[in-house]
Amino acid sequence: IPVFILAGLLVHCVFLVSIFDIYFSSPLVHGMTPQQTPLPPPAKRLVLFVADGLRADSLYELNSNNTPQAPYLRGILENNGSWGISHTRVPTESRPGHVALIAGFYEDVSAVAKGWKENPVEFDSVFNESKYTWSWGSPDILPMFAKGATGDHVYTFCYAAESEDFGAQDAAKLDMWVFDRVKSFFNSSRSNQTLFSALNEEKVVLFLHLLGIDTNGHAHRPNSREYKENIKKVDEGVKEIASMIDNFYGNDGKTAFILTSDHGMTDWGSHGAGHPSETLTPLIVWGAGVNYPQKVTSQFFEDNFLKEWKLENLKRLDVNQADIAPLMASLIGVPFPLNSVGTLPLEYLNNSAHFKAESMFTNAVQILEQFKVKMSQKKETTLSFLFTPFKPLSDSEQINFLKKTRLYIQQQKYDEAVSLCKTLINLALEGLSYYHTYDRLFLGLSIAMGFVGWTTYVILVIIKTHTNLTKTVQTNNKESTVLFYSFAFVGMIIAFFLLIQTCPWTYYVYCLLPVPVWYAVVRELPVIQDLATNLMSPHIGQSIGFLLVCTLGIEILVFSFFYRSTLTIGLLVFAGWPVITQLWIQAKTTALIWTLLCVLLAIFPLMPVVGREPNIPLVIATGLLTFLISCFSLSSLCKSENKYRNNEDLKVRFYQMLSIALSTYVVSSTHDSLKNKQGLPVLNQIISWMTLVSSSVLPLLSPTFLFQRLFSILLSLMSTYLLLSTGYEALFPLVLSGLMFAWINMEQEALQHYGLSFKPKLAVFNFAYATDITQFRQLHLDDVRRSFFFVFFIVTAFFGTGNIASVNSFDPASVYCFLTVFSPFMMGGLLVLKVVIPFVLVSCAFEAVQVTTQLSSKRYSKCYISALVRRVVSVGFFLLCKFAFFSHFFYLSPPCSISHYVLVMSLTIFMMLMNGLAQLLTAKRLELPRRTKHHST
């Protein structure tokens, strides 16, 4: 059994990692020649303001009294510059947003996962191509561009990481720090000849990263007074800096200014997903080489914002976020970033038609260079007779495009040249996507074959080991040997085919995995034949009916990943289970409690996603309710005449009640402190971390009697969950646990109903001494139903209070009791813990179901069935990926199916580990050393 589990864990890890190799490998290539516009640029220097977390509507909309939110910037877009919306892409986080702005490409997911400061793959940027770049702002953003630069010409000035405090009195101080440092920097340059000379060079970039708006948005929400006040302070700061720089350079008219944002923010203060409030960011450009406002009589955009902002008569120029990098490069005359996939937005430029055509030609050649490198790489690693080139951009077509464009420019047919360049850019981007996804079908089919094979093998193992549907079949040694060498030969052919193409080692894993898996399946061919004979027996109608019910159940699970309300339908069906199976006749009270709790839990998937509507009083009320329930439990425990009870058990229960009370107090106190802008109290922080640590130990000190241990686990986890709650989700573990207790009782009734065994007394059932009588009964169809219940409850535990977007979205409000200083991995770890807690409750309940339904030693069989259900779901998602994924190889908003596939695969691996954790939490007990009494003589 352990070997089978380890093999399953390994196979599922391969399946999980494969999705990143197939869909999220890095799009970057190296070895291109830098491309630069040959004509002199309009600007000598560029000032880039990035207001982190600034929404487009928050900047452009007018106040209730019809005054602009940012008067200076409003004046710029009305009188001096061009404006529009920059459309960002998922994930709407700071790092990928800045990479798109400054390097011109969309990062792959692996880079995002490895942090903010490091570069898993080296890339070029406008900063790297500049003569000098000076930057001020967050230590989480600036270092990655300095580390990626060649030479020593990108300088960073960062405040301390501890300054990024969501509970601080005023996060706008971060932006004031940047403005003050820039002013003092320019003042000091007057007495520093080296610095003064460097500042007067051409191709200079000044980058101001303004994090205050994002921090205030997280802490107080974008509609708050703090967020709007921060925008005004940024507006005033931009005005002062622009004026100071113009004066410093003697108003030479050679400075270009750009203000934009890396991402927006939802109304509830999070970002990371693809809501319009997160993906629509402002873009205002003015200064040297930039077009003045263009008056229009009418313009149409689907979002209908123009009328709200009263900007319908000023031309709105929308761009993709990656288009800003080539715009900056064109303005100051540096080579376009080598990996940029942005298209130069010509309408922002106020220059000659010749300059625009040359700039567009440079842009097209720069992207074509990437295409040529990508094509040559793929050609080198593919057998010549198997290589299929991208026909629209063959070598002759490339030469034809370049010659024709150059001829148009020489003939001063600039509009035709620009049009041809845009066509070439689109084709080159298509070609990049084509070669980047060249092996996707091949790898996808290999993984799908492995998936189907492993699923089939698990079914056969369950049937062969735990049922009486098949007979023992003698194996033929000669046939087994032939079979082994046949599959070994196939494996060698595949390995040789991959070797001569110099494929990466991961390709060997993905392509060779199906070989041993299907070998194991084919070895069980007699079992398959025996099973088919059984299914085609007179009970074929029952078999078909069972398969249809299973299919319907799995479809409900799949739909629940897309529509949370599906869980409500499923829970309401569960509520009627006692009536459908006649169980209510023998256990009316238990059936009634089960039905009521199913209906109560069914309400949660209909509620808004967690975080959108914070409700601290409800969290406090939940804490008080939990405390009252624990008081009632303690009172019952004290009154009981349980001979196994001792004072140590009462102390543990008392400590857990105290922990619940302290957690409730900390939530209330922390909320009030942050509301008054007094920061996170140190005492509250200490209590929170101590509660977190103790919650994993206290259950192990409690008695191992079934309901006492499960209730102890609930109290310990509930104390931590309260600290991580911001609203109605605080009630979720309480209701879920109530349903789990009812489930354990209902399973006992079902066991007796089907006459599978006697009904044990759950009140005195001890996890530590669970009787093993598995050898006397095989798996029953009802065990499949139990496993389905388990998987459904696991999915409910995840989606009951949120969805994938709520996990992707960064909203630190849930962790304010533990820390308020920005720490992405620490905060992410706490949010993951919050998601895991309901899983632990369900897993422990399933462990109780297994041992009380007399499957203690063979409990893995049910885990196999549960894993099998999840595996079938994941196969569906994997196949959906092949149809749903966008054609662009850059990191677009990924289809739900890919995110869900990763989730299902993670759950499958995770639940294997959770099974062991549930056994530890339920069956093990720590004995504290007791003091020995000394008697005096």
PDB file of C-alpha atoms in Angstrom, residues 200-394:
ATOM      1  CA  ASN A 200      22.355  66.674 -18.417  1.00  0.00           C
ATOM      2  CA  GLU A 201      23.126  63.713 -20.651  1.00  0.00           C
ATOM      3  CA  GLU A 202      20.647  62.463 -23.227  1.00  0.00           C
ATOM      4  CA  LYS A 203      18.591  59.245 -22.838  1.00  0.00           C
ATOM      5  CA  VAL A 204      18.028  59.778 -19.124  1.00  0.00           C
ATOM      6  CA  VAL A 205      15.105  58.195 -17.236  1.00  0.00           C
ATOM      7  CA  LEU A 206      13.722  59.296 -13.858  1.00  0.00           C
ATOM      8  CA  PHE A 207      11.339  56.752 -12.303  1.00  0.00           C
ATOM      9  CA  LEU A 208       9.089  57.602  -9.344  1.00  0.00           C
ATOM     10  CA  HIS A 209       7.255  54.599  -7.888  1.00  0.00           C
ATOM     11  CA  LEU A 210       4.363  55.825  -5.712  1.00  0.00           C
ATOM     12  CA  LEU A 211       3.029  53.059  -3.450  1.00  0.00           C
ATOM     13  CA  GLY A 212       0.842  55.099  -1.083  1.00  0.00           C
ATOM     14  CA  ILE A 213      -2.352  54.844  -3.144  1.00  0.00           C
ATOM     15  CA  ASP A 214      -2.107  51.041  -3.311  1.00  0.00           C
ATOM     16  CA  THR A 215      -1.437  50.775   0.447  1.00  0.00           C
ATOM     17  CA  ASN A 216      -4.339  53.065   1.319  1.00  0.00           C
ATOM     18  CA  GLY A 217      -6.583  51.154  -1.086  1.00  0.00           C
ATOM     19  CA  HIS A 218      -5.813  47.879   0.679  1.00  0.00           C
ATOM     20  CA  ALA A 219      -6.204  49.361   4.126  1.00  0.00           C
ATOM     21  CA  HIS A 220      -9.247  51.609   3.595  1.00  0.00           C
ATOM     22  CA  ARG A 221     -10.769  50.648   0.174  1.00  0.00           C
ATOM     23  CA  PRO A 222     -10.649  52.776  -3.018  1.00  0.00           C
ATOM     24  CA  ASN A 223     -13.823  54.707  -2.183  1.00  0.00           C
ATOM     25  CA  SER A 224     -12.399  55.875   1.138  1.00  0.00           C
ATOM     26  CA  ARG A 225     -11.386  59.401   2.044  1.00  0.00           C
ATOM     27  CA  GLU A 226      -7.769  58.231   2.569  1.00  0.00           C
ATOM     28  CA  TYR A 227      -7.487  56.826  -0.960  1.00  0.00           C
ATOM     29  CA  LYS A 228      -8.891  59.988  -2.547  1.00  0.00           C
ATOM     30  CA  GLU A 229      -6.748  62.270  -0.380  1.00  0.00           C
ATOM     31  CA  ASN A 230      -3.694  60.279  -1.457  1.00  0.00           C
ATOM     32  CA  ILE A 231      -4.589  60.912  -5.117  1.00  0.00           C
ATOM     33  CA  LYS A 232      -4.686  64.664  -4.409  1.00  0.00           C
ATOM     34  CA  LYS A 233      -1.282  64.502  -2.718  1.00  0.00           C
ATOM     35  CA  VAL A 234       0.157  62.624  -5.680  1.00  0.00           C
ATOM     36  CA  ASP A 235      -1.341  65.218  -8.028  1.00  0.00           C
ATOM     37  CA  GLU A 236       0.314  68.022  -6.035  1.00  0.00           C
ATOM     38  CA  GLY A 237       3.585  66.090  -5.899  1.00  0.00           C
ATOM     39  CA  VAL A 238       3.616  65.471  -9.665  1.00  0.00           C
ATOM     40  CA  LYS A 239       2.976  69.188 -10.230  1.00  0.00           C
ATOM     41  CA  GLU A 240       5.907  70.171  -7.996  1.00  0.00           C
ATOM     42  CA  ILE A 241       8.309  67.634  -9.533  1.00  0.00           C
ATOM     43  CA  ALA A 242       7.366  68.567 -13.117  1.00  0.00           C
ATOM     44  CA  SER A 243       7.840  72.269 -12.342  1.00  0.00           C
ATOM     45  CA  MET A 244      11.159  71.648 -10.560  1.00  0.00           C
ATOM     46  CA  ILE A 245      12.543  69.546 -13.431  1.00  0.00           C
ATOM     47  CA  ASP A 246      11.501  72.099 -16.056  1.00  0.00           C
ATOM     48  CA  ASN A 247      13.246  74.838 -14.035  1.00  0.00           C
ATOM     49  CA  PHE A 248      16.339  72.681 -13.511  1.00  0.00           C
ATOM     50  CA  TYR A 249      16.757  72.235 -17.265  1.00  0.00           C
ATOM     51  CA  GLY A 250      15.905  75.837 -18.065  1.00  0.00           C
ATOM     52  CA  ASN A 251      12.551  74.970 -19.660  1.00  0.00           C
ATOM     53  CA  ASP A 252      14.374  73.503 -22.659  1.00  0.00           C
ATOM     54  CA  GLY A 253      11.264  71.593 -23.750  1.00  0.00           C
ATOM     55  CA  LYS A 254      13.174  68.328 -23.938  1.00  0.00           C
ATOM     56  CA  THR A 255      11.473  66.470 -21.083  1.00  0.00           C
ATOM     57  CA  ALA A 256       8.666  63.956 -21.629  1.00  0.00           C
ATOM     58  CA  PHE A 257       6.377  62.950 -18.759  1.00  0.00           C
ATOM     59  CA  ILE A 258       4.273  59.808 -18.366  1.00  0.00           C
ATOM     60  CA  LEU A 259       1.883  59.004 -15.516  1.00  0.00           C
ATOM     61  CA  THR A 260       0.255  55.593 -15.313  1.00  0.00           C
ATOM     62  CA  SER A 261      -0.408  52.687 -12.951  1.00  0.00           C
ATOM     63  CA  ASP A 262       0.663  49.049 -12.747  1.00  0.00           C
ATOM     64  CA  HIS A 263      -2.847  47.814 -11.876  1.00  0.00           C
ATOM     65  CA  GLY A 264      -6.162  48.973 -10.456  1.00  0.00           C
ATOM     66  CA  MET A 265      -8.117  47.721  -7.480  1.00  0.00           C
ATOM     67  CA  THR A 266     -11.566  46.345  -6.687  1.00  0.00           C
ATOM     68  CA  ASP A 267     -14.077  48.214  -4.550  1.00  0.00           C
ATOM     69  CA  TRP A 268     -13.215  45.870  -1.679  1.00  0.00           C
ATOM     70  CA  GLY A 269      -9.486  46.653  -1.847  1.00  0.00           C
ATOM     71  CA  SER A 270      -7.959  43.671  -3.643  1.00  0.00           C
ATOM     72  CA  HIS A 271      -6.225  43.049  -6.953  1.00  0.00           C
ATOM     73  CA  GLY A 272      -4.834  40.083  -8.850  1.00  0.00           C
ATOM     74  CA  ALA A 273      -7.820  38.986 -10.940  1.00  0.00           C
ATOM     75  CA  GLY A 274      -9.371  40.367 -14.133  1.00  0.00           C
ATOM     76  CA  HIS A 275     -12.186  42.668 -12.969  1.00  0.00           C
ATOM     77  CA  PRO A 276     -12.317  45.915 -15.022  1.00  0.00           C
ATOM     78  CA  SER A 277     -11.569  47.943 -11.898  1.00  0.00           C
ATOM     79  CA  GLU A 278      -8.272  45.997 -11.724  1.00  0.00           C
ATOM     80  CA  THR A 279      -7.333  46.009 -15.421  1.00  0.00           C
ATOM     81  CA  LEU A 280      -8.240  49.602 -16.405  1.00  0.00           C
ATOM     82  CA  THR A 281      -5.475  52.024 -15.423  1.00  0.00           C
ATOM     83  CA  PRO A 282      -4.923  55.689 -16.358  1.00  0.00           C
ATOM     84  CA  LEU A 283      -2.344  56.919 -18.872  1.00  0.00           C
ATOM     85  CA  ILE A 284      -1.467  60.608 -19.217  1.00  0.00           C
ATOM     86  CA  VAL A 285       1.480  61.663 -21.401  1.00  0.00           C
ATOM     87  CA  TRP A 286       2.779  65.197 -21.927  1.00  0.00           C
ATOM     88  CA  GLY A 287       5.918  67.146 -22.737  1.00  0.00           C
ATOM     89  CA  ALA A 288       8.500  66.771 -25.505  1.00  0.00           C
ATOM     90  CA  GLY A 289       7.323  64.850 -28.547  1.00  0.00           C
ATOM     91  CA  VAL A 290       3.807  64.268 -27.230  1.00  0.00           C
ATOM     92  CA  ASN A 291       0.593  65.230 -29.014  1.00  0.00           C
ATOM     93  CA  TYR A 292      -1.621  67.957 -27.610  1.00  0.00           C
ATOM     94  CA  PRO A 293      -5.274  67.163 -26.747  1.00  0.00           C
ATOM     95  CA  GLN A 294      -7.307  66.269 -29.817  1.00  0.00           C
ATOM     96  CA  LYS A 295     -10.869  67.577 -29.952  1.00  0.00           C
ATOM     97  CA  VAL A 296     -13.511  65.190 -31.302  1.00  0.00           C
ATOM     98  CA  THR A 297     -17.247  65.474 -31.808  1.00  0.00           C
ATOM     99  CA  SER A 298     -18.001  61.850 -30.983  1.00  0.00           C
ATOM    100  CA  GLN A 299     -16.207  58.636 -30.010  1.00  0.00           C
ATOM    101  CA  PHE A 300     -17.448  55.258 -28.895  1.00  0.00           C
ATOM    102  CA  PHE A 301     -16.147  52.892 -26.193  1.00  0.00           C
ATOM    103  CA  GLU A 302     -18.026  49.957 -24.746  1.00  0.00           C
ATOM    104  CA  ASP A 303     -17.381  50.975 -21.130  1.00  0.00           C
ATOM    105  CA  ASN A 304     -19.336  54.280 -21.412  1.00  0.00           C
ATOM    106  CA  PHE A 305     -16.968  56.047 -19.007  1.00  0.00           C
ATOM    107  CA  LEU A 306     -16.461  59.148 -21.154  1.00  0.00           C
ATOM    108  CA  LYS A 307     -19.786  60.721 -20.236  1.00  0.00           C
ATOM    109  CA  GLU A 308     -19.269  60.023 -16.516  1.00  0.00           C
ATOM    110  CA  TRP A 309     -15.831  61.637 -16.663  1.00  0.00           C
ATOM    111  CA  LYS A 310     -17.057  64.508 -18.893  1.00  0.00           C
ATOM    112  CA  LEU A 311     -14.244  63.786 -21.361  1.00  0.00           C
ATOM    113  CA  GLU A 312     -16.347  62.844 -24.383  1.00  0.00           C
ATOM    114  CA  ASN A 313     -14.922  65.727 -26.464  1.00  0.00           C
ATOM    115  CA  LEU A 314     -11.251  64.860 -25.867  1.00  0.00           C
ATOM    116  CA  LYS A 315      -9.882  61.958 -27.893  1.00  0.00           C
ATOM    117  CA  ARG A 316      -9.229  58.923 -25.713  1.00  0.00           C
ATOM    118  CA  LEU A 317      -6.232  56.855 -26.827  1.00  0.00           C
ATOM    119  CA  ASP A 318      -6.307  53.390 -25.267  1.00  0.00           C
ATOM    120  CA  VAL A 319      -3.232  51.144 -25.249  1.00  0.00           C
ATOM    121  CA  ASN A 320      -2.163  47.764 -23.968  1.00  0.00           C
ATOM    122  CA  GLN A 321       0.139  48.040 -20.983  1.00  0.00           C
ATOM    123  CA  ALA A 322       3.115  46.615 -22.918  1.00  0.00           C
ATOM    124  CA  ASP A 323       2.724  49.397 -25.546  1.00  0.00           C
ATOM    125  CA  ILE A 324       4.057  51.968 -23.069  1.00  0.00           C
ATOM    126  CA  ALA A 325       7.611  50.538 -23.212  1.00  0.00           C
ATOM    127  CA  PRO A 326       8.081  51.209 -26.970  1.00  0.00           C
ATOM    128  CA  LEU A 327       6.468  54.639 -26.477  1.00  0.00           C
ATOM    129  CA  MET A 328       9.105  55.536 -23.871  1.00  0.00           C
ATOM    130  CA  ALA A 329      11.901  54.141 -26.052  1.00  0.00           C
ATOM    131  CA  SER A 330      10.718  56.180 -29.042  1.00  0.00           C
ATOM    132  CA  LEU A 331      10.449  59.417 -27.068  1.00  0.00           C
ATOM    133  CA  ILE A 332      14.060  59.372 -25.809  1.00  0.00           C
ATOM    134  CA  GLY A 333      15.640  57.457 -28.694  1.00  0.00           C
ATOM    135  CA  VAL A 334      16.865  54.302 -26.966  1.00  0.00           C
ATOM    136  CA  PRO A 335      16.666  50.822 -28.531  1.00  0.00           C
ATOM    137  CA  PHE A 336      13.313  49.125 -28.022  1.00  0.00           C
ATOM    138  CA  PRO A 337      13.552  46.512 -25.206  1.00  0.00           C
ATOM    139  CA  LEU A 338      14.657  43.246 -26.834  1.00  0.00           C
ATOM    140  CA  ASN A 339      11.763  41.190 -25.465  1.00  0.00           C
ATOM    141  CA  SER A 340       9.058  43.814 -25.929  1.00  0.00           C
ATOM    142  CA  VAL A 341       5.846  42.712 -27.639  1.00  0.00           C
ATOM    143  CA  GLY A 342       4.219  46.125 -27.439  1.00  0.00           C
ATOM    144  CA  THR A 343       3.084  48.104 -30.473  1.00  0.00           C
ATOM    145  CA  LEU A 344       4.116  51.760 -30.590  1.00  0.00           C
ATOM    146  CA  PRO A 345       0.961  53.937 -30.093  1.00  0.00           C
ATOM    147  CA  LEU A 346       1.646  56.519 -32.828  1.00  0.00           C
ATOM    148  CA  GLU A 347      -1.283  58.753 -31.877  1.00  0.00           C
ATOM    149  CA  TYR A 348       0.583  59.829 -28.756  1.00  0.00           C
ATOM    150  CA  LEU A 349       3.515  61.150 -30.806  1.00  0.00           C
ATOM    151  CA  ASN A 350       3.757  64.752 -32.019  1.00  0.00           C
ATOM    152  CA  ASN A 351       6.413  64.328 -34.661  1.00  0.00           C
ATOM    153  CA  SER A 352       6.901  64.104 -38.412  1.00  0.00           C
ATOM    154  CA  ALA A 353       5.294  61.357 -40.456  1.00  0.00           C
ATOM    155  CA  HIS A 354       8.814  60.253 -41.388  1.00  0.00           C
ATOM    156  CA  PHE A 355       9.761  59.818 -37.707  1.00  0.00           C
ATOM    157  CA  LYS A 356       6.582  57.868 -37.033  1.00  0.00           C
ATOM    158  CA  ALA A 357       7.176  55.549 -40.002  1.00  0.00           C
ATOM    159  CA  GLU A 358      10.810  54.926 -39.010  1.00  0.00           C
ATOM    160  CA  SER A 359       9.795  54.285 -35.398  1.00  0.00           C
ATOM    161  CA  MET A 360       7.107  51.837 -36.478  1.00  0.00           C
ATOM    162  CA  PHE A 361       9.577  50.098 -38.785  1.00  0.00           C
ATOM    163  CA  THR A 362      12.024  49.754 -35.880  1.00  0.00           C
ATOM    164  CA  ASN A 363       9.224  48.316 -33.735  1.00  0.00           C
ATOM    165  CA  ALA A 364       8.332  45.761 -36.433  1.00  0.00           C
ATOM    166  CA  VAL A 365      11.951  44.665 -36.978  1.00  0.00           C
ATOM    167  CA  GLN A 366      12.477  44.331 -33.202  1.00  0.00           C
ATOM    168  CA  ILE A 367       9.511  41.934 -32.864  1.00  0.00           C
ATOM    169  CA  LEU A 368      10.495  40.122 -36.087  1.00  0.00           C
ATOM    170  CA  GLU A 369      13.955  39.497 -34.546  1.00  0.00           C
ATOM    171  CA  GLN A 370      12.287  37.613 -31.689  1.00  0.00           C
ATOM    172  CA  PHE A 371      10.285  35.588 -34.201  1.00  0.00           C
ATOM    173  CA  LYS A 372      13.434  34.621 -36.138  1.00  0.00           C
ATOM    174  CA  VAL A 373      15.269  33.511 -32.985  1.00  0.00           C
ATOM    175  CA  LYS A 374      12.239  31.517 -31.804  1.00  0.00           C
ATOM    176  CA  MET A 375      11.908  29.850 -35.208  1.00  0.00           C
ATOM    177  CA  SER A 376      15.595  28.900 -35.379  1.00  0.00           C
ATOM    178  CA  GLN A 377      15.464  27.444 -31.853  1.00  0.00           C
ATOM    179  CA  LYS A 378      12.492  25.273 -32.713  1.00  0.00           C
ATOM    180  CA  LYS A 379      14.012  24.249 -36.057  1.00  0.00           C
ATOM    181  CA  GLU A 380      17.204  23.077 -34.310  1.00  0.00           C
ATOM    182  CA  THR A 381      15.269  20.838 -31.903  1.00  0.00           C
ATOM    183  CA  THR A 382      12.891  19.282 -34.445  1.00  0.00           C
ATOM    184  CA  LEU A 383      13.628  16.675 -37.114  1.00  0.00           C
ATOM    185  CA  SER A 384      13.676  18.349 -40.519  1.00  0.00           C
ATOM    186  CA  PHE A 385      10.995  16.108 -42.013  1.00  0.00           C
ATOM    187  CA  LEU A 386       8.697  16.838 -39.035  1.00  0.00           C
ATOM    188  CA  PHE A 387       9.261  20.588 -38.892  1.00  0.00           C
ATOM    189  CA  THR A 388       6.294  22.669 -40.076  1.00  0.00           C
ATOM    190  CA  PRO A 389       7.180  26.365 -40.483  1.00  0.00           C
ATOM    191  CA  PHE A 390       4.879  29.326 -39.940  1.00  0.00           C
ATOM    192  CA  LYS A 391       3.941  29.886 -43.594  1.00  0.00           C
ATOM    193  CA  PRO A 392       2.678  33.517 -43.450  1.00  0.00           C
ATOM    194  CA  LEU A 393       6.211  34.585 -42.426  1.00  0.00           C
ATOM    195  CA  SER A 394       8.523  32.412 -44.478  1.00  0.00           C
TER     196      SER A 394
END
